[in-house]
């Protein structure tokens, strides 16, 4: 499996490893995320430190996920992006305007304390 | 004398039974040969099996050999149970069959040590199962339950069920293959449709624009991808030029691409500026694009009277301009991909084209093309080719880039579409 789910403090951490392809890994990711949201866990951190490739539909899965958690008044924050994936998010301008990123999972988890999810919708 | 009569009677009964079996098997073979409908065939097998051994219920369970876990193997059961609730073959029985691959006769299942942990459905009294084997592979199990009148299954029943299973296995396999073939052919049809849509959208002719040389190339990867290229006249003696990449693949991506093209062409006509066009197109796409889909797009407006390009960029790779003196620079202004956030404020910039300048707009399939060593083609190689062939025509420059990517990639399978638009000012 290209990702694993852990819970740290009060956040759910999705750790993505290796190649993250929307068409292959998307359905499972969506399923796990929906389960987390249904369980009231809407503070989500995606750990990308071990991800080395992501295609456009992989990014799409994360955008879809972000929309879902925001609808439930939560947020999805990215952590530990490698240079390559960071570049992808910079070129698409998804970083800053849509996603927030943090150096580490720890920092991303802690951010929910200092900067709680506003529940701002992407769709407004 | 009496014993001779008895012997004859027994022999007669045996022969009669044999004739009955043969005629039943003959019927089965004839019926099965006549249909390719899996449900009908399974039902026929189950009905015949029930009749042959005088059972109350029956079920065919197919196993999928690709997944070895017996938990995931149940893909279809067919039972002929009349009014009664149909059984599902117990996983322990299925597991036993997967390992032993021979008939199983259980006349008192609850007392059998091999199946101690099984919680039998209370109405299961007796069970007889036979493997469906094709070329020594187990493809399924034929099971019947509850011999009528409270009787028990006999060795003859077991033998007969085994024969039915043996006769049915290849036919069941054929219907499965037929089904797979049908699914594949549906997928092929969908791909062809996607291809048609995409080909219909692709630019076929480039306008004969005085002082300009324009050429575009789009090379889809293995499956139909979502790259998009357009060059279209808009009011004010100008042309819109776009290279985009729609997330996803196949038919959905093609349809989204058609949506993007229609949106852009209509907004381009009504928008006073590149930024306005992207903002309007983005708002429209945010409403119509399925969640998680998005589009990267470079949008430019070429004014060939003033030799300038006004542009805005929605998350697309930064285009490169190469000048006659071999200097290069990128169009750096960026913006968010389309279809994600409705109120994103796009901005715009403009660039002047001198004679000999060439603008190269490309999709990420070029820098991210990978060879067998998993190295990427990268932007530096791209720059080198562009500089080297800056004096060539737009078409030759495009081809040089494409060849260079192909050479680099070698035998590796192309992962993403490759799309490129070259706009060169020649006078």
Short mmCIF file of C-alpha atoms in Angstrom, two decimals:
data_model
loop_
_atom_site.label_atom_id
_atom_site.label_comp_id
_atom_site.label_asym_id
_atom_site.label_seq_id
_atom_site.Cartn_x
_atom_site.Cartn_y
_atom_site.Cartn_z
CA UNK A 1 0.00 0.00 0.00
CA UNK A 2 1.40 3.40 -0.91
CA UNK A 3 0.05 5.10 2.16
CA UNK A 4 -0.55 4.34 5.80
CA UNK A 5 -2.76 6.05 8.31
CA UNK A 6 -1.72 6.95 11.85
CA UNK A 7 -3.14 9.11 14.51
CA UNK A 8 -0.93 11.58 16.28
CA UNK A 9 -2.22 13.83 19.02
CA UNK A 10 -5.49 14.99 17.57
CA UNK A 11 -4.73 14.65 13.88
CA UNK A 12 -4.91 11.84 11.37
CA UNK A 13 -1.69 11.40 9.46
CA UNK A 14 -1.68 9.89 5.98
CA UNK A 15 1.82 8.87 5.05
CA UNK A 16 2.30 8.60 1.31
CA UNK A 17 5.23 6.56 0.06
CA UNK A 18 6.82 6.18 -3.36
CA UNK A 19 4.65 6.84 -6.37
CA UNK A 20 1.23 8.25 -5.70
CA UNK A 21 -0.98 7.80 -8.75
CA UNK A 22 -4.55 9.00 -8.59
CA UNK A 23 -5.93 6.23 -10.74
CA UNK A 24 -4.23 3.51 -8.68
CA UNK A 25 -4.14 4.81 -5.14
CA UNK A 26 -6.99 7.30 -5.25
CA UNK A 27 -9.96 5.09 -4.39
CA UNK A 28 -8.28 3.61 -1.30
CA UNK A 29 -7.14 7.04 -0.16
CA UNK A 30 -10.64 8.48 -0.58
CA UNK A 31 -12.11 5.56 1.33
CA UNK A 32 -9.72 5.94 4.26
CA UNK A 33 -10.23 9.69 4.36
CA UNK A 34 -14.02 9.33 4.31
CA UNK A 35 -13.77 6.88 7.18
CA UNK A 36 -11.66 9.37 9.14
CA UNK A 37 -14.11 12.19 8.48
CA UNK A 38 -17.06 10.02 9.46
CA UNK A 39 -15.24 9.24 12.67
CA UNK A 40 -15.05 12.97 13.34
CA UNK A 41 -11.36 13.21 12.48
CA UNK A 42 -11.12 16.25 10.27
CA UNK A 43 -7.65 17.49 11.15
CA UNK A 44 -5.67 15.75 8.48
CA UNK A 45 -1.94 15.80 7.81
CA UNK A 46 -0.50 14.31 4.65
CA UNK A 47 3.10 13.27 5.14
CA UNK A 48 4.87 13.53 1.79
CA UNK A 49 8.43 13.06 3.00
CA UNK A 50 8.63 9.58 1.48
CA UNK A 51 6.68 10.35 -1.68
CA UNK A 52 8.83 10.70 -4.74
CA UNK A 53 6.31 11.01 -7.53
CA UNK A 54 2.77 12.22 -7.90
CA UNK A 55 0.77 12.53 -11.11
CA UNK A 56 -1.91 15.09 -11.84
CA UNK A 57 -4.72 12.83 -10.73
CA UNK A 58 -2.77 12.17 -7.52
CA UNK A 59 -2.83 15.91 -6.88
CA UNK A 60 -6.51 15.82 -7.79
CA UNK A 61 -7.11 13.25 -5.07
CA UNK A 62 -5.53 15.58 -2.52
CA UNK A 63 -7.61 18.55 -3.77
CA UNK A 64 -10.77 16.43 -3.55
CA UNK A 65 -9.73 15.34 -0.06
CA UNK A 66 -9.12 18.93 0.99
CA UNK A 67 -12.58 19.92 -0.24
CA UNK A 68 -14.13 17.07 1.75
CA UNK A 69 -12.42 17.89 5.05
CA UNK A 70 -13.11 21.60 4.68
CA UNK A 71 -16.79 20.80 4.20
CA UNK A 72 -16.63 19.09 7.56
CA UNK A 73 -14.98 22.20 9.02
CA UNK A 74 -11.58 20.58 9.08
CA UNK A 75 -8.40 21.03 7.11
CA UNK A 76 -5.78 19.01 5.30
CA UNK A 77 -2.19 20.16 5.69
CA UNK A 78 0.86 18.90 3.89
CA UNK A 79 4.14 18.01 5.55
CA UNK A 80 7.71 17.22 4.60
CA UNK A 81 7.44 17.80 0.85
CA UNK A 82 10.42 16.67 -1.17
CA UNK A 83 11.87 19.21 -3.58
CA UNK A 84 10.33 17.56 -6.59
CA UNK A 85 6.82 17.44 -5.20
CA UNK A 86 7.20 20.90 -3.78
CA UNK A 87 8.05 22.18 -7.26
CA UNK A 88 4.91 20.58 -8.59
CA UNK A 89 2.82 22.37 -5.97
CA UNK A 90 4.66 25.63 -6.60
CA UNK A 91 4.15 25.61 -10.37
CA UNK A 92 0.48 24.79 -10.00
CA UNK A 93 0.30 27.52 -7.31
CA UNK A 94 -1.56 25.11 -5.09
CA UNK A 95 0.86 25.87 -2.30
CA UNK A 96 -0.20 28.95 -0.40
CA UNK A 97 -3.47 29.59 -2.16
CA UNK A 98 -4.96 26.16 -1.52
CA UNK A 99 -2.65 24.00 0.60
CA UNK A 100 -0.44 24.91 3.51
CA UNK A 101 2.78 23.01 3.96
CA UNK A 102 4.92 22.36 6.98
CA UNK A 103 8.46 21.13 7.40
CA UNK A 104 7.50 18.09 9.40
CA UNK A 105 4.52 16.06 10.48
CA UNK A 106 5.11 17.34 13.98
CA UNK A 107 4.91 20.95 12.85
CA UNK A 108 1.81 20.26 10.77
CA UNK A 109 0.08 18.50 13.67
CA UNK A 110 1.04 21.34 16.02
CA UNK A 111 -0.31 23.90 13.56
CA UNK A 112 -3.83 22.78 14.27
CA UNK A 113 -3.37 24.12 17.80
CA UNK A 114 -1.91 27.49 16.92
CA UNK A 115 -3.93 27.92 13.74
CA UNK A 116 -7.17 25.94 13.96
CA UNK A 117 -9.01 24.91 10.84
CA UNK A 118 -11.26 27.76 9.74
CA UNK A 119 -13.48 25.52 7.67
CA UNK A 120 -13.17 27.97 4.80
CA UNK A 121 -14.64 26.38 1.73
CA UNK A 122 -12.73 26.19 -1.52
CA UNK A 123 -15.91 26.62 -3.42
CA UNK A 124 -16.94 30.03 -2.14
CA UNK B 1 -32.54 -68.88 -9.10
CA UNK B 2 -33.73 -66.13 -6.81
CA UNK B 3 -30.26 -64.72 -6.52
CA UNK B 4 -29.92 -64.69 -10.30
CA UNK B 5 -33.17 -62.73 -10.58
CA UNK B 6 -31.89 -60.39 -7.91
CA UNK B 7 -28.61 -59.94 -9.81
CA UNK B 8 -30.46 -59.23 -13.02
CA UNK B 9 -32.68 -56.73 -11.29
CA UNK B 10 -29.68 -54.95 -9.83
CA UNK B 11 -27.89 -54.97 -13.16
CA UNK B 12 -31.00 -53.62 -14.83
CA UNK B 13 -31.32 -50.83 -12.29
CA UNK B 14 -27.63 -49.97 -12.73
CA UNK B 15 -28.01 -49.83 -16.50
CA UNK B 16 -31.13 -47.73 -16.22
CA UNK B 17 -29.37 -45.36 -13.96
CA UNK B 18 -26.41 -45.21 -16.34
CA UNK B 19 -28.75 -44.46 -19.25
CA UNK B 20 -30.41 -41.73 -17.18
CA UNK B 21 -27.05 -40.24 -16.29
CA UNK B 22 -25.87 -40.31 -19.87
CA UNK B 23 -29.00 -38.67 -21.15
CA UNK B 24 -28.79 -36.04 -18.42
CA UNK B 25 -25.15 -35.33 -19.28
CA UNK B 26 -26.06 -35.16 -22.91
CA UNK B 27 -28.80 -32.62 -22.14
CA UNK B 28 -26.39 -30.62 -20.06
CA UNK B 29 -23.75 -30.57 -22.77
CA UNK B 30 -26.30 -29.51 -25.36
CA UNK B 31 -27.76 -26.74 -23.20
CA UNK B 32 -24.42 -25.41 -22.12
CA UNK B 33 -23.13 -25.28 -25.65
CA UNK B 34 -26.07 -23.16 -26.71
CA UNK B 35 -25.44 -20.14 -24.51
CA UNK B 36 -22.71 -17.73 -23.53
CA UNK B 37 -24.78 -16.01 -20.90
CA UNK B 38 -22.97 -16.78 -17.64
CA UNK B 39 -26.06 -16.56 -15.47
CA UNK B 40 -28.05 -18.91 -17.66
CA UNK B 41 -25.20 -21.38 -17.78
CA UNK B 42 -24.62 -21.37 -14.03
CA UNK B 43 -28.31 -21.83 -13.45
CA UNK B 44 -28.45 -24.71 -15.87
CA UNK B 45 -25.51 -26.44 -14.22
CA UNK B 46 -26.99 -25.97 -10.78
CA UNK B 47 -30.43 -27.20 -11.85
CA UNK B 48 -29.02 -30.28 -13.53
CA UNK B 49 -26.80 -31.06 -10.57
CA UNK B 50 -29.72 -30.78 -8.17
CA UNK B 51 -31.83 -33.05 -10.35
CA UNK B 52 -29.07 -35.59 -10.89
CA UNK B 53 -28.32 -36.21 -7.24
CA UNK B 54 -31.77 -35.41 -5.90
CA UNK B 55 -30.62 -32.46 -3.80
CA UNK B 56 -32.65 -29.47 -2.60
CA UNK B 57 -30.29 -26.65 -3.42
CA UNK B 58 -27.14 -25.97 -5.34
CA UNK B 59 -24.60 -23.26 -5.91
CA UNK B 60 -21.69 -22.53 -8.22
CA UNK B 61 -18.93 -20.44 -6.71
CA UNK B 62 -16.23 -19.07 -8.96
CA UNK B 63 -12.80 -18.35 -7.62
CA UNK B 64 -10.48 -15.75 -9.01
CA UNK B 65 -7.04 -17.24 -9.30
CA UNK B 66 -5.36 -13.85 -9.42
CA UNK B 67 -6.24 -13.35 -5.79
CA UNK B 68 -5.21 -16.29 -3.74
CA UNK B 69 -7.07 -15.35 -0.62
CA UNK B 70 -10.25 -17.36 -0.43
CA UNK B 71 -11.95 -14.40 1.21
CA UNK B 72 -11.88 -12.44 -1.99
CA UNK B 73 -12.56 -15.27 -4.34
CA UNK B 74 -16.30 -15.28 -4.38
CA UNK B 75 -17.28 -13.50 -7.53
CA UNK B 76 -20.54 -15.07 -8.42
CA UNK B 77 -22.82 -17.66 -7.03
CA UNK B 78 -25.78 -19.08 -8.73
CA UNK B 79 -28.31 -21.12 -6.91
CA UNK B 80 -31.57 -22.73 -7.73
CA UNK B 81 -33.33 -22.76 -4.45
CA UNK B 82 -36.95 -22.11 -5.30
CA UNK B 83 -38.61 -20.34 -2.45
CA UNK B 84 -35.88 -21.03 0.01
CA UNK B 85 -33.03 -18.81 0.96
CA UNK B 86 -29.96 -19.68 -1.07
CA UNK B 87 -26.74 -20.76 0.57
CA UNK B 88 -23.35 -19.32 0.07
CA UNK B 89 -20.61 -21.83 0.01
CA UNK B 90 -18.90 -21.60 3.37
CA UNK B 91 -15.41 -20.14 3.23
CA UNK B 92 -13.95 -23.10 5.09
CA UNK B 93 -15.39 -25.45 2.49
CA UNK B 94 -14.08 -23.23 -0.27
CA UNK B 95 -10.69 -23.18 1.44
CA UNK B 96 -10.70 -26.96 1.73
CA UNK B 97 -11.50 -27.24 -1.98
CA UNK B 98 -8.74 -24.80 -2.88
CA UNK B 99 -6.25 -27.01 -1.07
CA UNK B 100 -7.58 -30.51 -1.79
CA UNK B 101 -9.12 -30.07 -5.23
CA UNK B 102 -11.28 -33.16 -4.96
CA UNK B 103 -14.93 -33.91 -4.24
CA UNK B 104 -16.20 -33.46 -0.71
CA UNK B 105 -19.07 -35.46 0.76
CA UNK B 106 -20.45 -34.30 4.10
CA UNK B 107 -23.46 -36.22 5.32
CA UNK B 108 -23.13 -34.95 8.85
CA UNK B 109 -21.25 -31.69 8.50
CA UNK B 110 -21.48 -30.71 12.15
CA UNK B 111 -19.80 -33.88 13.28
CA UNK B 112 -16.92 -33.56 10.85
CA UNK B 113 -13.60 -32.75 12.50
CA UNK B 114 -12.31 -30.93 9.44
CA UNK B 115 -14.99 -28.29 9.71
CA UNK B 116 -15.27 -27.91 13.46
CA UNK B 117 -15.22 -24.12 13.53
CA UNK B 118 -17.82 -23.67 10.84
CA UNK B 119 -21.16 -22.23 11.84
CA UNK B 120 -23.39 -24.06 9.42
CA UNK B 121 -26.65 -22.53 8.40
CA UNK B 122 -29.22 -24.43 10.45
CA UNK B 123 -30.96 -25.77 7.40
CA UNK B 124 -27.81 -27.39 6.02
CA UNK B 125 -28.12 -31.12 6.63
CA UNK B 126 -25.96 -32.70 3.97
CA UNK B 127 -23.50 -31.30 1.46
CA UNK B 128 -21.77 -32.57 -1.63
CA UNK B 129 -19.21 -30.50 -3.52
CA UNK B 130 -17.02 -31.03 -6.56
CA UNK B 131 -14.21 -28.89 -7.94
CA UNK B 132 -14.46 -27.14 -11.30
CA UNK B 133 -11.01 -27.70 -12.77
CA UNK B 134 -9.56 -26.30 -15.99
CA UNK B 135 -6.09 -27.50 -16.93
CA UNK B 136 -5.36 -28.40 -13.30
CA UNK B 137 -6.48 -24.99 -12.09
CA UNK B 138 -9.38 -24.70 -9.70
CA UNK B 139 -11.78 -22.17 -11.20
CA UNK B 140 -14.74 -22.84 -8.98
CA UNK B 141 -16.78 -25.20 -6.90
CA UNK B 142 -20.11 -26.86 -7.64
CA UNK B 143 -21.94 -27.67 -4.43
CA UNK B 144 -25.33 -29.17 -3.69
CA UNK B 145 -27.11 -29.29 -0.36
CA UNK B 146 -29.63 -31.49 1.44
CA UNK B 147 -30.45 -34.72 -0.31
CA UNK B 148 -34.21 -34.97 -0.57
CA UNK B 149 -36.36 -36.95 1.86
CA UNK B 150 -33.71 -36.58 4.52
CA UNK B 151 -31.51 -39.09 2.75
CA UNK B 152 -27.74 -38.95 2.57
CA UNK B 153 -25.55 -38.44 -0.49
CA UNK B 154 -23.98 -41.62 -1.85
CA UNK B 155 -20.71 -42.44 -3.59
CA UNK B 156 -22.71 -42.63 -6.82
CA UNK B 157 -23.94 -39.08 -6.23
CA UNK B 158 -20.38 -37.97 -5.65
CA UNK B 159 -19.23 -39.65 -8.84
CA UNK B 160 -22.06 -38.10 -10.82
CA UNK B 161 -21.54 -34.61 -9.43
CA UNK B 162 -17.84 -34.91 -10.27
CA UNK B 163 -18.71 -35.77 -13.85
CA UNK B 164 -21.08 -32.81 -14.11
CA UNK B 165 -18.41 -30.55 -12.62
CA UNK B 166 -15.80 -31.86 -15.04
CA UNK B 167 -18.15 -31.31 -17.99
CA UNK B 168 -19.09 -27.84 -16.86
CA UNK B 169 -15.70 -26.45 -15.91
CA UNK B 170 -14.41 -25.60 -19.37
CA UNK B 171 -17.74 -24.08 -20.35
CA UNK B 172 -17.84 -21.95 -17.21
CA UNK B 173 -14.30 -20.85 -17.97
CA UNK B 174 -15.32 -19.98 -21.51
CA UNK B 175 -18.14 -17.76 -20.35
CA UNK B 176 -15.77 -16.06 -17.96
CA UNK B 177 -13.29 -15.46 -20.75
CA UNK B 178 -16.13 -14.27 -22.92
CA UNK B 179 -17.18 -11.82 -20.22
CA UNK B 180 -13.64 -10.56 -19.87
CA UNK B 181 -13.45 -10.14 -23.62
CA UNK B 182 -16.70 -8.15 -23.52
CA UNK B 183 -15.34 -5.90 -20.79
CA UNK B 184 -12.12 -5.36 -22.71
CA UNK B 185 -13.98 -4.55 -25.85
CA UNK B 186 -16.13 -2.04 -23.98
CA UNK B 187 -12.95 -0.44 -22.67
CA UNK B 188 -11.51 -0.36 -26.17
CA UNK B 189 -14.66 1.31 -27.43
CA UNK B 190 -14.44 3.91 -24.69
CA UNK B 191 -10.83 4.58 -25.54
CA UNK B 192 -11.65 4.94 -29.20
CA UNK B 193 -14.41 7.36 -28.36
CA UNK B 194 -12.04 9.35 -26.15
CA UNK B 195 -9.52 9.33 -28.95
CA UNK B 196 -12.08 10.58 -31.41
CA UNK B 197 -13.10 13.40 -29.11
CA UNK B 198 -9.51 14.35 -28.54
CA UNK B 199 -8.57 14.17 -32.19
CA UNK B 200 -11.59 16.29 -33.03
CA UNK B 201 -10.39 18.93 -30.62
CA UNK B 202 -6.80 18.97 -31.72
CA UNK B 203 -5.56 21.64 -33.95
CA UNK B 204 -5.17 20.44 -37.50
CA UNK B 205 -4.27 23.57 -39.40
CA UNK B 206 -2.26 26.50 -38.28
CA UNK B 207 -3.24 29.91 -39.54
CA UNK B 208 -1.08 31.45 -42.17
CA UNK B 209 -0.13 34.48 -40.16
CA UNK B 210 2.12 36.98 -41.95
CA UNK B 211 5.46 37.23 -40.21
CA UNK B 212 4.79 34.20 -38.03
CA UNK B 213 5.56 30.52 -38.17
CA UNK B 214 3.42 28.39 -35.89
CA UNK B 215 3.48 24.69 -35.21
CA UNK B 216 2.03 22.39 -32.57
CA UNK B 217 2.57 18.74 -31.72
CA UNK B 218 0.57 16.56 -29.41
CA UNK B 219 1.58 13.00 -28.82
CA UNK B 220 -0.69 11.08 -26.49
CA UNK B 221 0.79 8.48 -24.15
CA UNK B 222 -0.31 4.84 -24.19
CA UNK B 223 -3.83 5.64 -23.17
CA UNK B 224 -5.63 8.78 -24.14
CA UNK B 225 -4.44 11.54 -21.91
CA UNK B 226 -5.53 15.03 -21.24
CA UNK B 227 -3.23 17.44 -23.03
CA UNK B 228 -4.81 20.30 -24.85
CA UNK B 229 -3.54 22.68 -27.49
CA UNK B 230 -5.42 25.46 -29.24
CA UNK B 231 -4.85 28.44 -31.48
CA UNK B 232 -7.92 30.46 -32.30
CA UNK B 233 -8.73 33.89 -33.76
CA UNK B 234 -10.41 36.38 -31.43
CA UNK B 235 -11.70 39.91 -32.08
CA UNK B 236 -9.20 42.70 -32.58
CA UNK B 237 -7.09 40.90 -35.11
CA UNK B 238 -5.61 38.74 -32.37
CA UNK B 239 -5.18 35.04 -31.67
CA UNK B 240 -5.56 33.14 -28.46
CA UNK B 241 -3.01 30.39 -27.93
CA UNK B 242 -3.26 27.72 -25.27
CA UNK B 243 -1.48 24.66 -24.04
CA UNK B 244 -3.16 22.86 -21.20
CA UNK B 245 -3.13 19.63 -19.27
CA UNK B 246 -6.31 18.16 -17.89
CA UNK B 247 -5.93 15.89 -14.86
CA UNK B 248 -6.82 12.25 -15.33
CA UNK B 249 -6.93 10.04 -18.38
CA UNK B 250 -9.32 8.37 -20.76
CA UNK B 251 -12.84 9.37 -21.56
CA UNK B 252 -13.41 11.62 -18.50
CA UNK B 253 -10.26 13.59 -19.34
CA UNK B 254 -11.32 13.94 -22.98
CA UNK B 255 -14.74 15.21 -21.97
CA UNK B 256 -13.22 17.64 -19.49
CA UNK B 257 -10.89 18.81 -22.22
CA UNK B 258 -13.83 19.42 -24.56
CA UNK B 259 -15.43 21.41 -21.74
CA UNK B 260 -12.23 23.45 -21.25
CA UNK B 261 -11.90 24.22 -24.94
CA UNK B 262 -15.51 25.36 -25.23
CA UNK B 263 -15.19 27.44 -22.08
CA UNK B 264 -11.99 29.12 -23.19
CA UNK B 265 -13.04 29.82 -26.72
CA UNK B 266 -16.22 31.48 -25.54
CA UNK B 267 -14.60 33.41 -22.70
CA UNK B 268 -11.73 34.53 -24.93
CA UNK B 269 -14.16 36.33 -27.15
CA UNK B 270 -15.78 38.19 -24.27
CA UNK B 271 -12.76 38.99 -22.16
CA UNK B 272 -10.82 42.22 -22.42
CA UNK B 273 -7.61 40.67 -21.09
CA UNK B 274 -5.84 37.37 -20.56
CA UNK B 275 -6.29 37.59 -16.79
CA UNK B 276 -10.00 38.27 -17.15
CA UNK B 277 -10.38 35.32 -19.49
CA UNK B 278 -8.70 32.93 -17.05
CA UNK B 279 -10.70 34.30 -14.12
CA UNK B 280 -13.95 33.82 -15.97
CA UNK B 281 -13.01 30.40 -17.30
CA UNK B 282 -11.90 29.36 -13.82
CA UNK B 283 -15.17 30.42 -12.21
CA UNK B 284 -17.11 28.55 -14.85
CA UNK B 285 -14.97 25.42 -14.56
CA UNK B 286 -15.17 25.42 -10.75
CA UNK B 287 -18.92 24.95 -11.15
CA UNK B 288 -18.74 22.21 -13.74
CA UNK B 289 -15.58 20.28 -12.98
CA UNK B 290 -15.88 17.23 -10.79
CA UNK B 291 -14.16 17.59 -7.44
CA UNK B 292 -10.50 16.68 -7.63
CA UNK B 293 -10.18 17.44 -11.32
CA UNK B 294 -8.28 20.44 -12.49
CA UNK B 295 -6.59 21.94 -15.50
CA UNK B 296 -3.18 23.52 -15.93
CA UNK B 297 -3.18 26.06 -18.70
CA UNK B 298 -0.97 28.62 -20.34
CA UNK B 299 -3.14 31.19 -22.03
CA UNK B 300 -1.69 33.79 -24.36
CA UNK B 301 -3.10 36.39 -26.71
CA UNK B 302 -0.91 37.12 -29.72
CA UNK B 303 -1.27 40.54 -31.24
CA UNK B 304 0.59 40.19 -34.49
CA UNK B 305 0.34 43.86 -35.32
CA UNK B 306 2.20 44.95 -32.21
CA UNK B 307 4.21 41.70 -31.95
CA UNK B 308 3.36 41.14 -28.35
CA UNK B 309 1.87 38.33 -26.34
CA UNK B 310 -0.28 39.06 -23.34
CA UNK B 311 -0.44 36.02 -21.11
CA UNK B 312 -1.71 34.49 -17.92
CA UNK B 313 -0.77 31.13 -16.50
CA UNK B 314 -2.92 28.72 -14.50
CA UNK B 315 -0.39 26.38 -12.93
CA UNK B 316 1.20 25.35 -16.21
CA UNK B 317 4.92 24.85 -16.88
CA UNK B 318 6.58 28.15 -17.60
CA UNK B 319 6.98 28.64 -21.35
CA UNK B 320 10.41 29.40 -22.78
CA UNK B 321 11.37 32.13 -25.20
CA UNK B 322 14.54 31.68 -27.22
CA UNK B 323 16.04 34.63 -29.03
CA UNK B 324 18.11 34.66 -32.19
CA UNK B 325 21.26 35.34 -30.12
CA UNK B 326 20.68 32.11 -28.16
CA UNK B 327 19.60 33.77 -24.95
CA UNK B 328 16.57 32.21 -23.32
CA UNK B 329 14.16 33.20 -20.62
CA UNK B 330 11.01 31.85 -19.05
CA UNK B 331 7.64 33.55 -18.74
CA UNK B 332 7.61 33.49 -14.98
CA UNK B 333 4.22 34.80 -14.02
CA UNK B 334 2.12 31.99 -12.58
CA UNK B 335 -1.29 31.36 -11.09
CA UNK B 336 -3.45 28.63 -9.58
CA UNK B 337 -4.61 25.68 -11.68
CA UNK B 338 -8.16 26.05 -13.04
CA UNK B 339 -11.15 24.39 -11.46
CA UNK B 340 -10.10 24.42 -7.81
CA UNK B 341 -10.79 27.81 -6.25
CA UNK B 342 -13.41 30.06 -7.68
CA UNK B 343 -12.19 33.47 -6.58
CA UNK B 344 -8.49 33.12 -7.37
CA UNK B 345 -7.21 36.46 -8.70
CA UNK B 346 -5.30 35.79 -11.91
CA UNK B 347 -2.86 38.41 -13.10
CA UNK B 348 -1.22 38.90 -16.45
CA UNK B 349 1.98 40.02 -18.07
CA UNK B 350 3.08 40.66 -21.60
CA UNK B 351 6.15 39.97 -23.63
CA UNK B 352 7.38 41.46 -26.90
CA UNK B 353 8.53 39.18 -29.69
CA UNK B 354 11.48 40.33 -31.77
CA UNK B 355 12.17 38.93 -35.18
CA UNK B 356 13.73 35.49 -34.72
CA UNK B 357 12.23 34.93 -31.27
CA UNK B 358 10.43 31.68 -30.68
CA UNK B 359 7.96 31.00 -27.89
CA UNK B 360 7.84 27.35 -26.80
CA UNK B 361 4.85 26.34 -24.72
CA UNK B 362 5.03 22.70 -23.56
CA UNK B 363 3.35 20.22 -21.29
CA UNK B 364 5.03 18.51 -18.33
CA UNK B 365 5.23 15.32 -20.39
CA UNK B 366 8.44 16.73 -21.90
CA UNK B 367 10.59 17.56 -18.85
CA UNK B 368 9.14 14.60 -16.95
CA UNK B 369 9.70 12.03 -19.71
CA UNK B 370 11.62 9.20 -18.06
CA UNK B 371 14.15 6.72 -19.38
CA UNK B 372 14.68 3.16 -18.20
CA UNK B 373 17.11 4.39 -15.54
CA UNK B 374 14.25 6.49 -14.21
CA UNK B 375 16.03 9.74 -15.00
CA UNK B 376 13.96 12.64 -16.24
CA UNK B 377 14.52 14.48 -19.49
CA UNK B 378 14.49 17.70 -17.48
CA UNK B 379 14.35 21.35 -18.37
CA UNK B 380 18.07 21.74 -19.02
CA UNK B 381 18.02 19.25 -21.87
CA UNK B 382 14.96 20.93 -23.24
CA UNK B 383 16.70 24.30 -23.15
CA UNK B 384 19.75 22.88 -24.92
CA UNK B 385 17.65 21.49 -27.80
CA UNK B 386 15.68 24.70 -28.10
CA UNK B 387 18.85 26.79 -28.26
CA UNK B 388 20.50 24.44 -30.71
CA UNK B 389 17.56 24.52 -33.11
CA UNK B 390 16.50 28.12 -32.61
CA UNK B 391 17.21 28.92 -36.26
CA UNK B 392 14.94 26.17 -37.56
CA UNK B 393 11.32 26.53 -38.59
CA UNK B 394 8.64 26.09 -35.93
CA UNK B 395 7.91 22.63 -37.28
CA UNK B 396 11.56 21.55 -37.34
CA UNK B 397 12.16 22.94 -33.85
CA UNK B 398 9.13 20.98 -32.58
CA UNK B 399 10.36 17.81 -34.24
CA UNK B 400 13.86 18.28 -32.89
CA UNK B 401 12.48 18.51 -29.36
CA UNK B 402 10.29 15.47 -29.88
CA UNK B 403 13.18 13.43 -31.31
CA UNK B 404 15.41 14.42 -28.46
CA UNK B 405 12.79 13.27 -25.94
CA UNK B 406 12.32 9.97 -27.82
CA UNK B 407 16.08 9.37 -27.95
CA UNK B 408 16.38 10.03 -24.26
CA UNK B 409 13.44 7.87 -23.23
CA UNK B 410 14.55 4.91 -25.39
CA UNK B 411 12.56 1.77 -24.66
CA UNK B 412 10.85 3.15 -21.55
CA UNK B 413 7.10 3.42 -21.68
CA UNK B 414 5.81 6.94 -22.09
CA UNK B 415 3.90 7.92 -19.00
CA UNK B 416 2.38 11.22 -20.01
CA UNK B 417 1.27 13.06 -23.13
CA UNK B 418 3.78 15.25 -24.88
CA UNK B 419 2.45 18.51 -26.17
CA UNK B 420 4.28 21.46 -27.61
CA UNK B 421 3.34 24.69 -29.34
CA UNK B 422 5.97 26.82 -31.02
CA UNK B 423 5.17 30.38 -32.10
CA UNK B 424 8.03 31.93 -34.00
CA UNK B 425 8.27 35.48 -35.31
CA UNK B 426 10.10 35.26 -38.60
CA UNK B 427 9.82 38.80 -39.89
#
